[in-house]
Short mmCIF file of N, CA and C in Angstrom, two decimals:
data_model
loop_
_atom_site.label_atom_id
_atom_site.label_comp_id
_atom_site.label_asym_id
_atom_site.label_seq_id
_atom_site.Cartn_x
_atom_site.Cartn_y
_atom_site.Cartn_z
N MET A 1 51.75 149.68 135.90
CA MET A 1 51.75 150.57 134.76
C MET A 1 51.27 149.82 133.52
N THR A 2 50.85 150.55 132.57
CA THR A 2 50.22 150.00 131.37
C THR A 2 51.24 149.71 130.28
N GLN A 3 51.08 148.56 129.65
CA GLN A 3 51.91 148.18 128.49
C GLN A 3 51.03 148.19 127.26
N VAL A 4 51.48 148.88 126.23
CA VAL A 4 50.73 149.00 124.99
C VAL A 4 51.53 148.37 123.86
N GLU A 5 50.84 147.62 123.01
CA GLU A 5 51.43 147.04 121.81
C GLU A 5 50.66 147.54 120.61
N ILE A 6 51.39 147.99 119.61
CA ILE A 6 50.80 148.39 118.34
C ILE A 6 51.35 147.42 117.30
N GLU A 7 50.50 146.51 116.84
CA GLU A 7 50.92 145.55 115.82
C GLU A 7 50.48 146.09 114.47
N TYR A 8 51.44 146.18 113.55
CA TYR A 8 51.17 146.79 112.25
C TYR A 8 51.74 145.94 111.13
N CYS A 9 51.12 146.07 109.96
CA CYS A 9 51.53 145.31 108.78
C CYS A 9 52.74 145.99 108.12
N VAL A 10 53.85 145.29 108.10
CA VAL A 10 55.06 145.81 107.47
C VAL A 10 54.90 145.91 105.95
N PRO A 11 54.48 144.83 105.26
CA PRO A 11 54.36 144.92 103.80
C PRO A 11 53.36 145.98 103.33
N CYS A 12 52.39 146.33 104.18
CA CYS A 12 51.37 147.32 103.81
C CYS A 12 51.86 148.75 103.98
N GLY A 13 53.01 148.92 104.59
CA GLY A 13 53.56 150.26 104.80
C GLY A 13 52.89 151.03 105.93
N MET A 14 52.51 150.34 106.99
CA MET A 14 51.81 150.99 108.10
C MET A 14 52.72 151.48 109.21
N LEU A 15 54.03 151.47 108.98
CA LEU A 15 54.97 151.91 110.01
C LEU A 15 54.71 153.37 110.40
N ASP A 16 54.50 154.25 109.44
CA ASP A 16 54.27 155.66 109.76
C ASP A 16 53.05 155.84 110.66
N ARG A 17 51.97 155.13 110.34
CA ARG A 17 50.75 155.21 111.15
C ARG A 17 51.03 154.70 112.57
N ALA A 18 51.76 153.60 112.68
CA ALA A 18 52.08 153.04 113.99
C ALA A 18 52.95 154.01 114.80
N GLN A 19 53.92 154.63 114.15
CA GLN A 19 54.78 155.59 114.85
C GLN A 19 54.01 156.83 115.27
N ASP A 20 53.11 157.30 114.43
CA ASP A 20 52.28 158.46 114.78
C ASP A 20 51.43 158.17 116.02
N LEU A 21 50.86 156.97 116.06
CA LEU A 21 50.04 156.59 117.20
C LEU A 21 50.90 156.43 118.45
N GLN A 22 52.06 155.83 118.30
CA GLN A 22 52.98 155.66 119.42
C GLN A 22 53.33 157.05 120.00
N HIS A 23 53.64 157.98 119.14
CA HIS A 23 53.99 159.34 119.56
C HIS A 23 52.81 159.99 120.30
N ALA A 24 51.61 159.86 119.76
CA ALA A 24 50.42 160.45 120.40
C ALA A 24 50.19 159.86 121.79
N LEU A 25 50.37 158.55 121.93
CA LEU A 25 50.19 157.91 123.23
C LEU A 25 51.22 158.38 124.24
N LEU A 26 52.46 158.48 123.82
CA LEU A 26 53.51 158.93 124.73
C LEU A 26 53.34 160.41 125.09
N ASP A 27 52.90 161.22 124.14
CA ASP A 27 52.64 162.63 124.45
C ASP A 27 51.53 162.77 125.48
N GLU A 28 50.49 161.96 125.34
CA GLU A 28 49.32 162.09 126.21
C GLU A 28 49.55 161.48 127.60
N TYR A 29 50.18 160.31 127.66
CA TYR A 29 50.25 159.58 128.93
C TYR A 29 51.65 159.45 129.50
N GLY A 30 52.67 159.68 128.69
CA GLY A 30 54.05 159.70 129.16
C GLY A 30 54.42 158.63 130.16
N GLU A 31 54.73 159.06 131.37
CA GLU A 31 55.23 158.14 132.40
C GLU A 31 54.17 157.20 132.96
N ARG A 32 52.91 157.38 132.61
CA ARG A 32 51.88 156.45 133.07
C ARG A 32 51.89 155.16 132.26
N LEU A 33 52.67 155.14 131.17
CA LEU A 33 52.80 153.94 130.35
C LEU A 33 54.15 153.31 130.61
N ASP A 34 54.15 152.00 130.81
CA ASP A 34 55.40 151.28 131.00
C ASP A 34 56.14 151.16 129.68
N SER A 35 55.38 150.89 128.60
CA SER A 35 55.98 150.78 127.28
C SER A 35 54.91 150.94 126.21
N VAL A 36 55.37 151.38 125.04
CA VAL A 36 54.52 151.42 123.85
C VAL A 36 55.36 150.75 122.77
N ALA A 37 55.12 149.46 122.56
CA ALA A 37 55.93 148.66 121.66
C ALA A 37 55.32 148.57 120.28
N LEU A 38 56.17 148.68 119.27
CA LEU A 38 55.76 148.44 117.89
C LEU A 38 56.07 146.98 117.58
N VAL A 39 55.06 146.25 117.14
CA VAL A 39 55.18 144.82 116.86
C VAL A 39 54.92 144.61 115.37
N THR A 40 55.88 144.03 114.68
CA THR A 40 55.71 143.82 113.25
C THR A 40 54.75 142.68 112.96
N GLY A 41 53.99 142.84 111.90
CA GLY A 41 53.04 141.82 111.48
C GLY A 41 52.88 141.86 109.97
N ASP A 42 51.87 141.12 109.48
CA ASP A 42 51.59 141.10 108.05
C ASP A 42 50.10 140.87 107.84
N SER A 43 49.70 140.57 106.65
CA SER A 43 48.30 140.29 106.32
C SER A 43 47.35 141.45 106.64
N GLY A 44 47.86 142.68 106.55
CA GLY A 44 47.01 143.85 106.74
C GLY A 44 46.69 144.20 108.18
N VAL A 45 47.36 143.59 109.13
CA VAL A 45 47.05 143.79 110.54
C VAL A 45 47.38 145.22 110.99
N PHE A 46 46.51 145.77 111.81
CA PHE A 46 46.78 146.98 112.59
C PHE A 46 45.91 146.89 113.82
N GLU A 47 46.53 146.48 114.91
CA GLU A 47 45.81 146.27 116.17
C GLU A 47 46.55 146.96 117.29
N VAL A 48 45.80 147.40 118.27
CA VAL A 48 46.37 148.03 119.46
C VAL A 48 45.85 147.28 120.68
N ARG A 49 46.79 146.90 121.55
CA ARG A 49 46.43 146.21 122.79
C ARG A 49 47.00 146.97 123.98
N ALA A 50 46.21 147.07 125.03
CA ALA A 50 46.65 147.67 126.29
C ALA A 50 46.54 146.59 127.36
N ASP A 51 47.66 146.29 127.98
CA ASP A 51 47.72 145.22 128.98
C ASP A 51 47.11 143.92 128.46
N GLY A 52 47.38 143.62 127.19
CA GLY A 52 46.93 142.38 126.57
C GLY A 52 45.50 142.40 126.05
N GLU A 53 44.75 143.46 126.34
CA GLU A 53 43.36 143.57 125.89
C GLU A 53 43.30 144.42 124.61
N GLN A 54 42.63 143.90 123.61
CA GLN A 54 42.51 144.63 122.35
C GLN A 54 41.64 145.87 122.53
N VAL A 55 42.18 147.02 122.13
CA VAL A 55 41.41 148.27 122.18
C VAL A 55 41.12 148.81 120.79
N PHE A 56 41.81 148.28 119.77
CA PHE A 56 41.56 148.71 118.40
C PHE A 56 41.97 147.60 117.44
N ASP A 57 41.15 147.39 116.42
CA ASP A 57 41.45 146.47 115.32
C ASP A 57 40.90 147.12 114.06
N LYS A 58 41.75 147.36 113.08
CA LYS A 58 41.29 148.06 111.87
C LYS A 58 40.22 147.30 111.13
N GLU A 59 40.11 146.01 111.37
CA GLU A 59 39.07 145.20 110.73
C GLU A 59 37.69 145.49 111.32
N GLU A 60 37.66 146.01 112.57
CA GLU A 60 36.39 146.24 113.27
C GLU A 60 36.10 147.70 113.56
N ASP A 61 37.14 148.52 113.63
CA ASP A 61 36.99 149.90 114.07
C ASP A 61 37.51 150.87 113.01
N GLU A 62 36.95 152.08 113.02
CA GLU A 62 37.45 153.13 112.14
C GLU A 62 38.69 153.74 112.79
N TYR A 63 39.74 153.94 112.00
CA TYR A 63 40.98 154.49 112.54
C TYR A 63 40.78 155.94 112.93
N ASP A 64 40.95 156.21 114.21
CA ASP A 64 40.82 157.56 114.76
C ASP A 64 41.81 157.65 115.92
N VAL A 65 42.90 158.39 115.71
CA VAL A 65 43.96 158.46 116.71
C VAL A 65 43.40 158.89 118.06
N ASP A 66 42.57 159.93 118.08
CA ASP A 66 42.03 160.43 119.35
C ASP A 66 41.22 159.36 120.09
N ALA A 67 40.42 158.60 119.35
CA ALA A 67 39.61 157.55 119.98
C ALA A 67 40.49 156.44 120.53
N ILE A 68 41.54 156.09 119.80
CA ILE A 68 42.46 155.04 120.28
C ILE A 68 43.18 155.52 121.53
N VAL A 69 43.67 156.75 121.51
CA VAL A 69 44.36 157.32 122.68
C VAL A 69 43.42 157.32 123.88
N GLU A 70 42.16 157.69 123.67
CA GLU A 70 41.17 157.70 124.76
C GLU A 70 40.95 156.28 125.30
N SER A 71 40.87 155.29 124.40
CA SER A 71 40.67 153.90 124.84
C SER A 71 41.84 153.42 125.68
N VAL A 72 43.05 153.75 125.27
CA VAL A 72 44.23 153.37 126.05
C VAL A 72 44.23 154.10 127.40
N GLY A 73 43.71 155.31 127.40
CA GLY A 73 43.66 156.10 128.63
C GLY A 73 42.88 155.44 129.74
N GLU A 74 41.88 154.66 129.38
CA GLU A 74 41.11 153.94 130.39
C GLU A 74 42.00 152.98 131.17
N TYR A 75 42.97 152.40 130.48
CA TYR A 75 43.92 151.49 131.14
C TYR A 75 44.98 152.27 131.92
N ALA A 76 45.47 153.35 131.32
CA ALA A 76 46.51 154.16 131.97
C ALA A 76 45.96 154.79 133.25
N SER A 77 44.70 155.23 133.23
CA SER A 77 44.09 155.84 134.40
C SER A 77 43.84 154.82 135.49
N ALA A 78 43.51 153.61 135.09
CA ALA A 78 43.20 152.55 136.07
C ALA A 78 44.45 152.14 136.86
N THR A 79 45.62 152.31 136.25
CA THR A 79 46.86 151.90 136.91
C THR A 79 47.63 153.07 137.49
N ALA A 80 47.10 154.28 137.33
CA ALA A 80 47.83 155.47 137.81
C ALA A 80 47.77 155.59 139.31
#
């Protein structure tokens, strides 16, 4: 099963965004995910990893919940 980590910047106030993404992932993939962990960070970080592989970094990608969910889906489908 797939493990997802959402690392977000605490001082930047990104908790709401991280929780929204966590909720979207669980709604879409539910039991196909082993976990969707929120990982605290700083320095403006907002990254998403599936099974240790980066699927989103706000420094490189435009934030789009649907696109991130789709990227994670490639991992969830591979382990289903």
